[in-house]
Amino acid sequence: MAEQSVHAIVLRRRDQGESDRRLTLLCREQGKLEAIARGSRKSGSRLAGISEPLCEANLHLSSGPRRAYVTQAVPLQSFRELRTDYERLTFGLALAEIVEAIAVSEQGAAELFDLFKLSLTYLSLHENPGTCFLWSALQLMDHEGRQPSWNRCVETGVAVAENPAWVSPMVGGYLSAGAHRDAPDRFQVRAEVLLGLAALTPLERPPAKMKFLAESIRLVYDFWVEYAHKPLPATVAVLQSLNLVS
């Protein structure tokens, strides 16, 4: 069996068998990876702590022909502030869900790993976790080269002039009057939301607060669903916490 050591953050866990957990990991060296933590659901298991979502650890893996197993673990941090605050935890799990959707298996992910870890650190300490979540979601878009054109028309390059303004996740952002009328998913939002997202994207850290925060998160969610090509239930939980969906 091949063996390797990885620096990882747990993105997701699922129960398997009577006492094991299947972990989805973001590894700095290997990208997205699935591994089994044997016996981690047993009381007193040395792998119990590191098999929780959003835990960072150095892991030693033993890989067989079909799957990898966690054989040793050195915990690094658990982002404790997220686990004692339901709102922060909800945002953290939504970010993990987005990262899982974009991470690639068997491909180095140093930049994505560092960005995700930085986002969790800000989310743990920032006075406004919603603003931090929105900033992080935009940074992940930028990392993937999928940043929408928030304040200039995707087709014409014209700056936002209408209020409300049309946007389309499928087309990639703001649509000026008369542009791409056949976009089946287009809908209207406040122009201030688009301008705010355009201003937030280049910032190197989350600002203290954000106007129209809930509307901005709702809009960014629509774009992430388009990019991920699958449902994002943890992010829906964020929308539910903001009373944006029932």
Coordinates of N, CA, C and O in Angstrom, one line a residue, residues 27 31 64 66 73 76 98 120 122 143 156 161 193 225 233 240:
C27 N -6.5 19.0 0.4 CA -5.1 18.8 0.8 C -4.3 19.8 0.0 O -4.4 20.0 -1.2
G31 N -4.9 18.4 -3.6 CA -6.2 18.8 -3.9 C -7.3 18.1 -3.1 O -7.1 17.7 -2.0
G64 N -4.9 2.1 -0.5 CA -5.0 0.8 -1.1 C -5.5 0.9 -2.6 O -5.5 2.0 -3.1
R66 N -8.4 0.8 -3.8 CA -9.7 1.5 -4.0 C -9.9 2.7 -3.2 O -10.7 3.6 -3.5
A73 N -2.6 11.1 12.7 CA -3.1 12.5 12.6 C -2.5 13.4 13.6 O -2.4 13.0 14.8
L76 N -3.9 20.5 14.0 CA -3.3 21.8 14.0 C -4.2 22.9 14.6 O -3.8 23.6 15.4
I98 N -18.7 25.2 -1.0 CA -18.2 25.8 -2.3 C -16.8 25.3 -2.7 O -16.6 25.0 -3.8
L120 N -11.4 31.0 6.7 CA -11.9 30.5 8.0 C -11.4 31.3 9.2 O -12.1 31.5 10.2
Y122 N -10.6 34.6 9.1 CA -11.3 35.8 9.2 C -12.7 35.5 9.8 O -13.3 36.3 10.6
H143 N -10.5 33.4 -7.6 CA -9.5 32.4 -7.7 C -9.8 31.5 -8.9 O -8.8 31.0 -9.6
T156 N -21.7 44.9 -23.6 CA -21.3 46.2 -24.1 C -20.2 46.9 -23.3 O -19.6 47.9 -23.9
A161 N -26.3 51.8 -15.2 CA -27.1 53.0 -15.3 C -28.5 52.9 -14.8 O -29.1 53.9 -14.4
V193 N -26.4 47.1 -5.1 CA -25.9 45.7 -4.8 C -24.7 45.4 -5.7 O -23.7 44.9 -5.3
V225 N -24.4 28.7 -7.8 CA -25.1 27.6 -8.2 C -24.9 27.3 -9.7 O -24.7 26.2 -10.2
P233 N -26.7 22.9 -0.6 CA -27.6 22.9 0.5 C -27.1 23.7 1.7 O -27.9 24.3 2.4
Q240 N -31.5 30.7 4.5 CA -32.6 30.5 5.4 C -32.3 31.3 6.7 O -33.2 31.9 7.3

